[in-house]
mmCIF file of C-alpha atoms in Angstrom:
data_model
loop_
_atom_site.group_PDB
_atom_site.id
_atom_site.type_symbol
_atom_site.label_atom_id
_atom_site.label_comp_id
_atom_site.label_asym_id
_atom_site.label_seq_id
_atom_site.Cartn_x
_atom_site.Cartn_y
_atom_site.Cartn_z
ATOM 1 C CA UNK A 173 0.000 0.000 0.000
ATOM 2 C CA UNK A 174 1.082 3.502 -0.619
ATOM 3 C CA UNK A 175 1.136 6.337 1.866
ATOM 4 C CA UNK A 176 -1.718 7.936 -0.109
ATOM 5 C CA UNK A 177 -4.001 5.101 1.049
ATOM 6 C CA UNK A 178 -2.632 4.744 4.573
ATOM 7 C CA UNK A 179 -2.928 8.392 5.568
ATOM 8 C CA UNK A 180 -6.703 8.706 4.887
ATOM 9 C CA UNK A 181 -7.323 5.361 6.596
ATOM 10 C CA UNK A 182 -5.317 6.449 9.639
ATOM 11 C CA UNK A 183 -7.177 9.771 9.760
ATOM 12 C CA UNK A 184 -10.538 7.983 9.576
ATOM 13 C CA UNK A 185 -9.535 5.612 12.369
ATOM 14 C CA UNK A 186 -8.368 8.515 14.521
ATOM 15 C CA UNK A 187 -11.632 10.394 13.939
ATOM 16 C CA UNK A 188 -13.665 7.319 14.889
ATOM 17 C CA UNK A 189 -11.596 6.758 18.021
ATOM 18 C CA UNK A 190 -12.060 10.398 19.031
ATOM 19 C CA UNK A 191 -15.849 10.140 18.541
ATOM 20 C CA UNK A 192 -16.324 7.102 20.801
ATOM 21 C CA UNK A 193 -15.935 9.002 24.121
ATOM 22 C CA UNK A 194 -18.412 11.645 22.920
ATOM 23 C CA UNK A 195 -21.012 8.977 22.086
ATOM 24 C CA UNK A 196 -20.461 7.290 25.457
ATOM 25 C CA UNK A 197 -20.768 10.619 27.284
ATOM 26 C CA UNK A 198 -24.048 11.346 25.494
ATOM 27 C CA UNK A 199 -25.397 7.894 26.428
ATOM 28 C CA UNK A 200 -24.359 8.454 30.056
ATOM 29 C CA UNK A 201 -26.091 11.860 30.076
ATOM 30 C CA UNK A 202 -29.288 10.342 28.647
ATOM 31 C CA UNK A 203 -29.342 7.703 31.374
ATOM 32 C CA UNK A 204 -28.766 10.302 34.084
ATOM 33 C CA UNK A 205 -31.559 12.479 32.636
ATOM 34 C CA UNK A 206 -33.974 9.545 32.641
ATOM 35 C CA UNK A 207 -33.087 8.727 36.251
ATOM 36 C CA UNK A 208 -33.514 12.388 37.260
ATOM 37 C CA UNK A 209 -36.988 12.385 35.705
ATOM 38 C CA UNK A 210 -37.979 9.265 37.684
ATOM 39 C CA UNK A 211 -36.663 10.757 40.930
ATOM 40 C CA UNK A 212 -38.068 14.275 40.386
ATOM 41 C CA UNK A 213 -39.488 15.639 43.662
ATOM 42 C CA UNK A 214 -37.841 12.922 45.745
ATOM 43 C CA UNK A 215 -35.098 13.106 48.338
ATOM 44 C CA UNK A 216 -32.351 10.547 48.899
ATOM 45 C CA UNK A 217 -32.286 8.714 52.221
ATOM 46 C CA UNK A 218 -29.589 6.698 53.929
ATOM 47 C CA UNK A 219 -28.374 3.813 51.739
ATOM 48 C CA UNK A 220 -29.448 0.328 52.748
ATOM 49 C CA UNK A 221 -27.449 -2.848 52.355
ATOM 50 C CA UNK A 222 -30.234 -5.181 51.109
ATOM 51 C CA UNK A 223 -33.717 -5.334 49.601
ATOM 52 C CA UNK A 224 -36.146 -8.105 50.448
ATOM 53 C CA UNK A 225 -38.255 -9.912 47.860
ATOM 54 C CA UNK A 226 -41.187 -7.473 48.113
ATOM 55 C CA UNK A 227 -38.995 -4.400 47.741
ATOM 56 C CA UNK A 228 -37.598 -5.574 44.428
ATOM 57 C CA UNK A 229 -40.742 -6.709 42.605
ATOM 58 C CA UNK A 230 -40.711 -3.778 40.181
ATOM 59 C CA UNK A 231 -37.347 -3.121 38.549
ATOM 60 C CA UNK A 232 -36.279 -0.847 35.740
ATOM 61 C CA UNK A 233 -32.901 -0.809 34.004
ATOM 62 C CA UNK A 234 -31.652 2.688 33.191
ATOM 63 C CA UNK A 235 -29.103 2.576 30.367
ATOM 64 C CA UNK A 236 -25.497 2.901 31.556
ATOM 65 C CA UNK A 237 -26.703 4.338 34.867
ATOM 66 C CA UNK A 238 -28.564 2.270 37.440
ATOM 67 C CA UNK A 239 -31.112 -0.332 38.412
ATOM 68 C CA UNK A 240 -34.226 1.213 39.971
ATOM 69 C CA UNK A 241 -36.509 -0.828 42.228
ATOM 70 C CA UNK A 242 -39.957 0.517 43.146
ATOM 71 C CA UNK A 243 -41.632 -0.398 46.426
ATOM 72 C CA UNK A 244 -44.836 1.584 46.985
ATOM 73 C CA UNK A 245 -43.863 5.271 46.970
ATOM 74 C CA UNK A 246 -40.163 4.549 47.438
ATOM 75 C CA UNK A 247 -37.610 4.112 44.682
ATOM 76 C CA UNK A 248 -34.358 2.292 45.508
ATOM 77 C CA UNK A 249 -31.488 3.192 43.194
ATOM 78 C CA UNK A 250 -28.525 0.889 42.791
ATOM 79 C CA UNK A 251 -25.491 1.934 40.769
ATOM 80 C CA UNK A 252 -23.659 -1.360 40.310
ATOM 81 C CA UNK A 253 -20.025 -1.740 39.366
ATOM 82 C CA UNK A 254 -19.813 -2.273 35.620
ATOM 83 C CA UNK A 255 -22.748 0.071 35.031
ATOM 84 C CA UNK A 256 -21.422 1.065 31.594
ATOM 85 C CA UNK A 257 -22.672 -2.300 30.303
ATOM 86 C CA UNK A 258 -26.294 -1.751 31.371
ATOM 87 C CA UNK A 259 -28.920 -1.478 28.663
ATOM 88 C CA UNK A 260 -32.719 -1.417 28.730
ATOM 89 C CA UNK A 261 -32.590 -4.707 26.826
ATOM 90 C CA UNK A 262 -30.736 -6.444 29.665
ATOM 91 C CA UNK A 263 -32.408 -8.744 32.144
ATOM 92 C CA UNK A 264 -30.240 -9.092 35.246
ATOM 93 C CA UNK A 265 -30.045 -12.655 36.562
ATOM 94 C CA UNK A 266 -29.162 -12.190 40.228
ATOM 95 C CA UNK A 267 -26.813 -14.507 42.097
ATOM 96 C CA UNK A 268 -27.972 -14.004 45.670
ATOM 97 C CA UNK A 269 -25.951 -14.725 48.782
ATOM 98 C CA UNK A 270 -29.201 -14.941 50.823
ATOM 99 C CA UNK A 271 -32.930 -14.541 50.193
ATOM 100 C CA UNK A 272 -32.357 -10.756 50.004
ATOM 101 C CA UNK A 273 -30.635 -8.878 47.193
ATOM 102 C CA UNK A 274 -27.634 -7.212 48.814
ATOM 103 C CA UNK A 275 -24.657 -5.047 48.014
ATOM 104 C CA UNK A 276 -21.837 -7.192 46.641
ATOM 105 C CA UNK A 277 -24.278 -9.712 45.121
ATOM 106 C CA UNK A 278 -23.654 -10.276 41.423
ATOM 107 C CA UNK A 279 -25.948 -10.244 38.424
ATOM 108 C CA UNK A 280 -25.244 -11.697 35.017
ATOM 109 C CA UNK A 281 -26.833 -9.631 32.270
ATOM 110 C CA UNK A 282 -28.927 -11.552 29.738
ATOM 111 C CA UNK A 283 -30.119 -9.982 26.497
ATOM 112 C CA UNK A 284 -33.920 -9.776 26.466
ATOM 113 C CA UNK A 285 -34.325 -10.692 22.795
ATOM 114 C CA UNK A 286 -31.553 -13.224 22.164
ATOM 115 C CA UNK A 287 -31.121 -14.714 25.633
ATOM 116 C CA UNK A 288 -27.349 -14.423 25.271
ATOM 117 C CA UNK A 289 -25.345 -13.903 28.445
ATOM 118 C CA UNK A 290 -23.397 -10.683 28.791
ATOM 119 C CA UNK A 291 -21.340 -8.902 31.406
ATOM 120 C CA UNK A 292 -21.515 -9.534 35.137
ATOM 121 C CA UNK A 293 -22.195 -6.587 37.417
ATOM 122 C CA UNK A 294 -21.663 -6.249 41.177
ATOM 123 C CA UNK A 295 -24.434 -4.584 43.142
ATOM 124 C CA UNK A 296 -23.777 -1.545 45.326
ATOM 125 C CA UNK A 297 -25.855 -0.193 48.204
ATOM 126 C CA UNK A 298 -29.471 0.762 47.574
ATOM 127 C CA UNK A 299 -30.320 4.447 47.994
ATOM 128 C CA UNK A 300 -33.990 5.036 48.864
ATOM 129 C CA UNK A 301 -35.728 8.062 47.350
ATOM 130 C CA UNK A 302 -38.981 9.250 48.907
ATOM 131 C CA UNK A 303 -41.254 12.187 48.113
ATOM 132 C CA UNK A 304 -40.060 15.434 49.653
ATOM 133 C CA UNK A 305 -42.098 16.969 52.421
#
């Protein structure tokens, strides 16, 4: 190959590499905006270590941001390690250390449409958000 071919290819690769962080930042911002909308008018409480079976019946995956569990008027937000892998199409398969879902428990992500296994995430503490006032 000549330099005439290599230079444009190298420039294209560099441009693509430079664009990846911008796309990731935009995806992160979208997830944070969606979470902020869910939590609007709510105040964070003291984090809790575990959620029992009833507290985790309703769960929502927020892309690249968090898992949100709804229990009555309270939302519990968990920002697991490996959050950059989270997608709305993921179904977390929890590996529990007890009957409760706790910080440090792991979840293997499974694609909703294909059933293929993906990344493993490690749960953090659960921050409760309740209506202000």
